[in-house]
PDB file of C-alpha atoms in Angstrom:
ATOM      1  CA  UNK A  17      26.549  41.656 -17.110  1.00  0.00           C
ATOM      2  CA  UNK A  18      25.098  38.923 -14.802  1.00  0.00           C
ATOM      3  CA  UNK A  19      27.015  36.190 -13.283  1.00  0.00           C
ATOM      4  CA  UNK A  20      26.637  33.636 -10.510  1.00  0.00           C
ATOM      5  CA  UNK A  21      29.224  32.107  -8.172  1.00  0.00           C
ATOM      6  CA  UNK A  22      28.630  28.904  -6.345  1.00  0.00           C
ATOM      7  CA  UNK A  23      31.272  28.854  -3.736  1.00  0.00           C
ATOM      8  CA  UNK A  24      31.458  25.156  -3.165  1.00  0.00           C
ATOM      9  CA  UNK A  25      31.826  22.565  -5.841  1.00  0.00           C
ATOM     10  CA  UNK A  26      31.087  19.682  -3.256  1.00  0.00           C
ATOM     11  CA  UNK A  27      29.299  19.654   0.023  1.00  0.00           C
ATOM     12  CA  UNK A  28      29.043  16.577   2.234  1.00  0.00           C
ATOM     13  CA  UNK A  29      26.722  16.207   5.268  1.00  0.00           C
ATOM     14  CA  UNK A  30      25.409  13.609   7.420  1.00  0.00           C
ATOM     15  CA  UNK A  31      21.702  12.714   7.234  1.00  0.00           C
ATOM     16  CA  UNK A  32      19.721  14.769   9.763  1.00  0.00           C
ATOM     17  CA  UNK A  33      22.251  17.708   9.791  1.00  0.00           C
ATOM     18  CA  UNK A  34      21.800  21.099   8.271  1.00  0.00           C
ATOM     19  CA  UNK A  35      22.525  21.814   4.608  1.00  0.00           C
ATOM     20  CA  UNK A  36      24.057  25.058   3.400  1.00  0.00           C
ATOM     21  CA  UNK A  37      24.794  25.690  -0.228  1.00  0.00           C
ATOM     22  CA  UNK A  38      26.335  29.007  -0.946  1.00  0.00           C
ATOM     23  CA  UNK A  39      25.581  31.360  -3.930  1.00  0.00           C
ATOM     24  CA  UNK A  40      26.631  34.962  -4.743  1.00  0.00           C
ATOM     25  CA  UNK A  41      25.428  36.760  -7.684  1.00  0.00           C
ATOM     26  CA  UNK A  42      26.147  39.817  -9.773  1.00  0.00           C
ATOM     27  CA  UNK A  43      23.420  41.639 -11.760  1.00  0.00           C
ATOM     28  CA  UNK A  44      23.002  45.207 -13.148  1.00  0.00           C
ATOM     29  CA  UNK A  45      19.258  44.929 -12.754  1.00  0.00           C
ATOM     30  CA  UNK A  46      16.954  43.741 -10.078  1.00  0.00           C
ATOM     31  CA  UNK A  47      17.394  40.074 -10.479  1.00  0.00           C
ATOM     32  CA  UNK A  48      15.330  36.989 -10.308  1.00  0.00           C
ATOM     33  CA  UNK A  49      17.154  34.105  -8.626  1.00  0.00           C
ATOM     34  CA  UNK A  50      16.346  30.536  -8.799  1.00  0.00           C
ATOM     35  CA  UNK A  51      17.776  27.219  -7.350  1.00  0.00           C
ATOM     36  CA  UNK A  52      17.393  24.095  -9.604  1.00  0.00           C
ATOM     37  CA  UNK A  53      18.243  20.621  -8.673  1.00  0.00           C
ATOM     38  CA  UNK A  54      19.345  17.799 -10.827  1.00  0.00           C
ATOM     39  CA  UNK A  55      19.087  14.182  -9.695  1.00  0.00           C
ATOM     40  CA  UNK A  56      20.996  11.589 -11.701  1.00  0.00           C
ATOM     41  CA  UNK A  57      19.394  10.975 -15.183  1.00  0.00           C
ATOM     42  CA  UNK A  58      16.626  13.536 -14.370  1.00  0.00           C
ATOM     43  CA  UNK A  59      15.954  17.024 -15.661  1.00  0.00           C
ATOM     44  CA  UNK A  60      16.648  20.287 -13.957  1.00  0.00           C
ATOM     45  CA  UNK A  61      13.828  20.781 -11.352  1.00  0.00           C
ATOM     46  CA  UNK A  62      12.959  24.164  -9.921  1.00  0.00           C
ATOM     47  CA  UNK A  63      13.475  24.082  -6.158  1.00  0.00           C
ATOM     48  CA  UNK A  64      12.416  27.781  -5.530  1.00  0.00           C
ATOM     49  CA  UNK A  65      12.652  31.239  -6.914  1.00  0.00           C
ATOM     50  CA  UNK A  66      13.150  34.883  -5.769  1.00  0.00           C
ATOM     51  CA  UNK A  67      11.229  37.524  -7.729  1.00  0.00           C
ATOM     52  CA  UNK A  68      11.421  40.626  -5.528  1.00  0.00           C
ATOM     53  CA  UNK A  69       8.650  39.720  -3.239  1.00  0.00           C
ATOM     54  CA  UNK A  70       9.571  38.205   0.324  1.00  0.00           C
ATOM     55  CA  UNK A  71      13.332  37.873   0.762  1.00  0.00           C
ATOM     56  CA  UNK A  72      13.072  34.480   2.466  1.00  0.00           C
ATOM     57  CA  UNK A  73      11.821  32.101  -0.113  1.00  0.00           C
ATOM     58  CA  UNK A  74      10.473  28.502   0.707  1.00  0.00           C
ATOM     59  CA  UNK A  75      10.735  25.936  -1.854  1.00  0.00           C
ATOM     60  CA  UNK A  76       9.925  22.217  -2.265  1.00  0.00           C
ATOM     61  CA  UNK A  77      11.306  19.322  -0.084  1.00  0.00           C
ATOM     62  CA  UNK A  78      12.043  21.741   3.004  1.00  0.00           C
ATOM     63  CA  UNK A  79      14.468  23.916   1.134  1.00  0.00           C
ATOM     64  CA  UNK A  80      14.591  27.642   1.549  1.00  0.00           C
ATOM     65  CA  UNK A  81      16.828  30.441   0.489  1.00  0.00           C
ATOM     66  CA  UNK A  82      17.350  34.083   1.660  1.00  0.00           C
ATOM     67  CA  UNK A  83      17.925  36.920  -0.710  1.00  0.00           C
ATOM     68  CA  UNK A  84      20.376  39.437   0.792  1.00  0.00           C
ATOM     69  CA  UNK A  85      21.041  42.363  -1.424  1.00  0.00           C
ATOM     70  CA  UNK A  86      23.627  43.883   0.804  1.00  0.00           C
ATOM     71  CA  UNK A  87      25.710  40.667   0.539  1.00  0.00           C
ATOM     72  CA  UNK A  88      24.540  39.854  -3.076  1.00  0.00           C
ATOM     73  CA  UNK A  89      23.837  36.358  -1.774  1.00  0.00           C
ATOM     74  CA  UNK A  90      21.064  33.743  -2.306  1.00  0.00           C
ATOM     75  CA  UNK A  91      22.343  30.796  -0.081  1.00  0.00           C
ATOM     76  CA  UNK A  92      20.179  27.681  -0.021  1.00  0.00           C
ATOM     77  CA  UNK A  93      19.429  25.917   3.303  1.00  0.00           C
ATOM     78  CA  UNK A  94      17.668  22.997   4.812  1.00  0.00           C
ATOM     79  CA  UNK A  95      17.446  22.209   8.473  1.00  0.00           C
ATOM     80  CA  UNK A  96      17.780  18.469   8.184  1.00  0.00           C
ATOM     81  CA  UNK A  97      19.328  16.658   5.226  1.00  0.00           C
ATOM     82  CA  UNK A  98      17.711  13.437   3.867  1.00  0.00           C
ATOM     83  CA  UNK A  99      19.423  10.857   1.701  1.00  0.00           C
ATOM     84  CA  UNK A 100      17.117  11.731  -1.183  1.00  0.00           C
ATOM     85  CA  UNK A 101      18.624  15.285  -1.262  1.00  0.00           C
ATOM     86  CA  UNK A 102      21.791  13.943  -2.694  1.00  0.00           C
ATOM     87  CA  UNK A 103      22.069  15.590  -6.121  1.00  0.00           C
ATOM     88  CA  UNK A 104      23.533  18.575  -8.102  1.00  0.00           C
ATOM     89  CA  UNK A 105      22.266  22.088  -7.169  1.00  0.00           C
ATOM     90  CA  UNK A 106      22.386  25.074  -9.435  1.00  0.00           C
ATOM     91  CA  UNK A 107      22.103  28.654  -8.558  1.00  0.00           C
ATOM     92  CA  UNK A 108      20.588  30.660 -11.424  1.00  0.00           C
ATOM     93  CA  UNK A 109      20.079  34.307 -12.057  1.00  0.00           C
ATOM     94  CA  UNK A 110      17.985  36.221 -14.647  1.00  0.00           C
ATOM     95  CA  UNK A 111      17.420  39.939 -14.850  1.00  0.00           C
ATOM     96  CA  UNK A 112      14.210  39.411 -16.812  1.00  0.00           C
ATOM     97  CA  UNK A 113      15.368  41.677 -19.714  1.00  0.00           C
ATOM     98  CA  UNK A 114      16.572  38.767 -21.894  1.00  0.00           C
ATOM     99  CA  UNK A 115      15.517  35.142 -22.468  1.00  0.00           C
ATOM    100  CA  UNK A 116      18.720  33.789 -20.715  1.00  0.00           C
ATOM    101  CA  UNK A 117      19.241  32.105 -17.479  1.00  0.00           C
ATOM    102  CA  UNK A 118      22.689  32.341 -16.155  1.00  0.00           C
ATOM    103  CA  UNK A 119      23.784  29.213 -14.297  1.00  0.00           C
ATOM    104  CA  UNK A 120      26.398  28.732 -11.625  1.00  0.00           C
ATOM    105  CA  UNK A 121      28.754  25.843 -11.861  1.00  0.00           C
ATOM    106  CA  UNK A 122      26.815  23.663  -9.595  1.00  0.00           C
ATOM    107  CA  UNK A 123      27.338  22.122  -6.098  1.00  0.00           C
ATOM    108  CA  UNK A 124      27.213  18.396  -5.637  1.00  0.00           C
ATOM    109  CA  UNK A 125      25.587  17.525  -2.440  1.00  0.00           C
ATOM    110  CA  UNK A 126      26.465  14.239  -0.771  1.00  0.00           C
ATOM    111  CA  UNK A 127      24.524  12.868   2.192  1.00  0.00           C
ATOM    112  CA  UNK A 128      25.918  10.186   4.243  1.00  0.00           C
ATOM    113  CA  UNK A 129      23.938   7.891   6.576  1.00  0.00           C
TER     114      UNK A 129
ATOM    115  CA  UNK B   2       2.627  17.057 -13.448  1.00  0.00           C
ATOM    116  CA  UNK B   3       3.381  18.077 -17.032  1.00  0.00           C
ATOM    117  CA  UNK B   4       6.870  17.205 -18.354  1.00  0.00           C
ATOM    118  CA  UNK B   5       9.147  18.247 -21.049  1.00  0.00           C
ATOM    119  CA  UNK B   6      10.284  15.069 -22.887  1.00  0.00           C
ATOM    120  CA  UNK B   7      13.546  14.746 -24.686  1.00  0.00           C
ATOM    121  CA  UNK B   8      14.721  11.986 -27.059  1.00  0.00           C
ATOM    122  CA  UNK B   9      17.121  10.385 -27.479  1.00  0.00           C
ATOM    123  CA  UNK B  10      18.476  10.198 -23.926  1.00  0.00           C
ATOM    124  CA  UNK B  11      21.985   9.303 -25.331  1.00  0.00           C
ATOM    125  CA  UNK B  12      23.291   9.473 -28.843  1.00  0.00           C
ATOM    126  CA  UNK B  13      26.718   8.557 -30.090  1.00  0.00           C
ATOM    127  CA  UNK B  14      27.781   9.820 -33.443  1.00  0.00           C
ATOM    128  CA  UNK B  15      30.853  10.177 -35.689  1.00  0.00           C
ATOM    129  CA  UNK B  16      32.384  13.731 -36.169  1.00  0.00           C
ATOM    130  CA  UNK B  17      30.968  15.379 -39.207  1.00  0.00           C
ATOM    131  CA  UNK B  18      27.527  13.655 -38.933  1.00  0.00           C
ATOM    132  CA  UNK B  19      24.275  15.424 -38.639  1.00  0.00           C
ATOM    133  CA  UNK B  20      22.302  15.047 -35.374  1.00  0.00           C
ATOM    134  CA  UNK B  21      18.848  15.940 -34.492  1.00  0.00           C
ATOM    135  CA  UNK B  22      17.720  16.216 -30.825  1.00  0.00           C
ATOM    136  CA  UNK B  23      14.092  16.184 -30.195  1.00  0.00           C
ATOM    137  CA  UNK B  24      11.932  17.614 -27.497  1.00  0.00           C
ATOM    138  CA  UNK B  25       8.194  17.708 -26.663  1.00  0.00           C
ATOM    139  CA  UNK B  26       7.493  20.891 -24.576  1.00  0.00           C
ATOM    140  CA  UNK B  27       4.582  21.245 -22.168  1.00  0.00           C
ATOM    141  CA  UNK B  28       1.480  21.652 -24.442  1.00  0.00           C
ATOM    142  CA  UNK B  29       0.292  25.069 -23.415  1.00  0.00           C
ATOM    143  CA  UNK B  30       3.721  26.604 -23.440  1.00  0.00           C
ATOM    144  CA  UNK B  31       4.815  29.108 -26.026  1.00  0.00           C
ATOM    145  CA  UNK B  32       8.402  29.722 -25.410  1.00  0.00           C
ATOM    146  CA  UNK B  33      11.084  27.139 -26.186  1.00  0.00           C
ATOM    147  CA  UNK B  34      14.730  26.910 -25.220  1.00  0.00           C
ATOM    148  CA  UNK B  35      17.847  24.877 -25.734  1.00  0.00           C
ATOM    149  CA  UNK B  36      20.691  24.923 -23.264  1.00  0.00           C
ATOM    150  CA  UNK B  37      23.748  22.692 -23.081  1.00  0.00           C
ATOM    151  CA  UNK B  38      26.279  21.540 -20.468  1.00  0.00           C
ATOM    152  CA  UNK B  39      29.699  20.340 -21.532  1.00  0.00           C
ATOM    153  CA  UNK B  40      31.053  17.817 -18.945  1.00  0.00           C
ATOM    154  CA  UNK B  41      32.414  19.681 -15.972  1.00  0.00           C
ATOM    155  CA  UNK B  42      31.361  23.076 -17.171  1.00  0.00           C
ATOM    156  CA  UNK B  43      28.322  25.487 -16.624  1.00  0.00           C
ATOM    157  CA  UNK B  44      24.965  24.990 -18.207  1.00  0.00           C
ATOM    158  CA  UNK B  45      24.886  27.545 -21.091  1.00  0.00           C
ATOM    159  CA  UNK B  46      22.066  29.143 -22.936  1.00  0.00           C
ATOM    160  CA  UNK B  47      21.952  28.299 -26.667  1.00  0.00           C
ATOM    161  CA  UNK B  48      18.694  29.663 -28.150  1.00  0.00           C
ATOM    162  CA  UNK B  49      15.156  30.715 -27.402  1.00  0.00           C
ATOM    163  CA  UNK B  50      12.337  30.359 -29.826  1.00  0.00           C
ATOM    164  CA  UNK B  51       8.863  31.749 -30.082  1.00  0.00           C
ATOM    165  CA  UNK B  52       6.173  32.074 -32.761  1.00  0.00           C
ATOM    166  CA  UNK B  53       8.313  30.043 -35.189  1.00  0.00           C
ATOM    167  CA  UNK B  54      11.258  32.348 -34.934  1.00  0.00           C
ATOM    168  CA  UNK B  55      14.505  32.480 -32.972  1.00  0.00           C
ATOM    169  CA  UNK B  56      13.991  35.372 -30.304  1.00  0.00           C
ATOM    170  CA  UNK B  57      17.445  35.137 -28.911  1.00  0.00           C
ATOM    171  CA  UNK B  58      20.669  33.130 -29.538  1.00  0.00           C
ATOM    172  CA  UNK B  59      24.013  33.003 -27.911  1.00  0.00           C
ATOM    173  CA  UNK B  60      27.424  33.136 -29.630  1.00  0.00           C
ATOM    174  CA  UNK B  61      27.646  29.364 -29.292  1.00  0.00           C
ATOM    175  CA  UNK B  62      24.652  28.995 -31.618  1.00  0.00           C
ATOM    176  CA  UNK B  63      26.601  29.431 -35.055  1.00  0.00           C
ATOM    177  CA  UNK B  64      25.491  28.280 -38.455  1.00  0.00           C
ATOM    178  CA  UNK B  65      26.027  24.662 -37.608  1.00  0.00           C
ATOM    179  CA  UNK B  66      23.022  24.791 -35.368  1.00  0.00           C
ATOM    180  CA  UNK B  67      19.304  25.175 -36.199  1.00  0.00           C
ATOM    181  CA  UNK B  68      16.060  24.877 -34.384  1.00  0.00           C
ATOM    182  CA  UNK B  69      12.621  23.994 -35.785  1.00  0.00           C
ATOM    183  CA  UNK B  70       9.157  23.337 -34.607  1.00  0.00           C
ATOM    184  CA  UNK B  71       8.126  21.008 -37.355  1.00  0.00           C
ATOM    185  CA  UNK B  72       4.668  20.301 -36.083  1.00  0.00           C
ATOM    186  CA  UNK B  73       2.455  21.397 -33.173  1.00  0.00           C
ATOM    187  CA  UNK B  74       4.324  19.363 -30.571  1.00  0.00           C
ATOM    188  CA  UNK B  75       7.914  18.861 -31.334  1.00  0.00           C
ATOM    189  CA  UNK B  76      10.874  21.233 -31.006  1.00  0.00           C
ATOM    190  CA  UNK B  77      14.075  20.068 -32.494  1.00  0.00           C
ATOM    191  CA  UNK B  78      17.805  21.021 -32.348  1.00  0.00           C
ATOM    192  CA  UNK B  79      19.926  20.115 -35.393  1.00  0.00           C
ATOM    193  CA  UNK B  80      23.689  20.208 -35.446  1.00  0.00           C
ATOM    194  CA  UNK B  81      24.614  20.010 -39.112  1.00  0.00           C
ATOM    195  CA  UNK B  82      28.206  18.639 -38.873  1.00  0.00           C
ATOM    196  CA  UNK B  83      29.101  17.637 -35.421  1.00  0.00           C
ATOM    197  CA  UNK B  84      32.449  18.416 -33.956  1.00  0.00           C
ATOM    198  CA  UNK B  85      34.176  16.803 -30.953  1.00  0.00           C
ATOM    199  CA  UNK B  86      33.558  19.893 -28.867  1.00  0.00           C
ATOM    200  CA  UNK B  87      29.774  19.400 -29.478  1.00  0.00           C
ATOM    201  CA  UNK B  88      29.843  16.445 -26.989  1.00  0.00           C
ATOM    202  CA  UNK B  89      27.569  17.661 -24.226  1.00  0.00           C
ATOM    203  CA  UNK B  90      24.270  17.263 -22.395  1.00  0.00           C
ATOM    204  CA  UNK B  91      21.569  19.185 -24.288  1.00  0.00           C
ATOM    205  CA  UNK B  92      18.566  20.385 -22.318  1.00  0.00           C
ATOM    206  CA  UNK B  93      15.331  21.457 -23.736  1.00  0.00           C
ATOM    207  CA  UNK B  94      13.094  23.759 -21.778  1.00  0.00           C
ATOM    208  CA  UNK B  95       9.716  25.529 -22.336  1.00  0.00           C
ATOM    209  CA  UNK B  96       7.716  28.312 -20.480  1.00  0.00           C
ATOM    210  CA  UNK B  97       4.380  29.882 -20.746  1.00  0.00           C
ATOM    211  CA  UNK B  98       5.663  33.457 -21.036  1.00  0.00           C
ATOM    212  CA  UNK B  99       8.796  35.187 -22.290  1.00  0.00           C
ATOM    213  CA  UNK B 100      10.556  37.108 -19.656  1.00  0.00           C
ATOM    214  CA  UNK B 101      12.001  34.871 -16.935  1.00  0.00           C
ATOM    215  CA  UNK B 102      10.882  36.906 -13.962  1.00  0.00           C
ATOM    216  CA  UNK B 103       7.723  37.070 -11.821  1.00  0.00           C
ATOM    217  CA  UNK B 104       5.663  33.978 -12.011  1.00  0.00           C
ATOM    218  CA  UNK B 105       7.310  32.755 -15.197  1.00  0.00           C
ATOM    219  CA  UNK B 106       9.757  29.824 -14.832  1.00  0.00           C
ATOM    220  CA  UNK B 107      11.360  27.284 -17.124  1.00  0.00           C
ATOM    221  CA  UNK B 108      10.613  23.615 -17.126  1.00  0.00           C
ATOM    222  CA  UNK B 109      13.432  21.507 -18.212  1.00  0.00           C
ATOM    223  CA  UNK B 110      13.651  18.085 -19.811  1.00  0.00           C
ATOM    224  CA  UNK B 111      15.935  15.327 -18.626  1.00  0.00           C
ATOM    225  CA  UNK B 112      18.485  16.040 -21.272  1.00  0.00           C
ATOM    226  CA  UNK B 113      19.981  14.356 -24.293  1.00  0.00           C
ATOM    227  CA  UNK B 114      23.638  13.304 -23.926  1.00  0.00           C
ATOM    228  CA  UNK B 115      25.382  13.671 -27.236  1.00  0.00           C
ATOM    229  CA  UNK B 116      28.891  11.963 -27.594  1.00  0.00           C
ATOM    230  CA  UNK B 117      30.871  12.895 -30.725  1.00  0.00           C
ATOM    231  CA  UNK B 118      33.615  10.442 -31.610  1.00  0.00           C
TER     232      UNK B 118
END
């Protein structure tokens, strides 16, 4: 069975400082992993995805994530936070054998000036 | 950039009433999905739909729920007799291909918030 654990429900950073949002996964198959972001009153927007190519994945808005099989992790990072990064972030896994995406519980990122 | 459009953005209904949530997927997409998020809980898969048939559904998707593609553009989720526990944000999504790996990704709408009183 697949599952995703987002280790922090809330993360607060100052503008210009690094962002780290942590995600661990469990999957019986070779997983595809995604990060989605949800801004208030907006849909779920794809930030980046890992699909068994390069383990370091670059996404939109300066975000990137590294797939570490030995640690079953897919943490999301950004070198320098911007006020517009404040949102809810979801780590998502799919093994590709079903139609389902399995979502984590989400991490709310706050960015202070 | 193509978008998935959902209406209404917010609906308030009385328990026992029927509700229809509407979605306009991206025009060249063939696979359609509904997910929901109860306040404070995870986003959960409800159902996937292809070629006018349900291709997969979760245990949540019981006889009270149905989906339909009544014309070439809309994709609807009907809840026959709403319960208090149906209060949630409902997300529609679409994709050009079935399996969610490789280059295939879901595009989600902004959601429809359903409040059952």
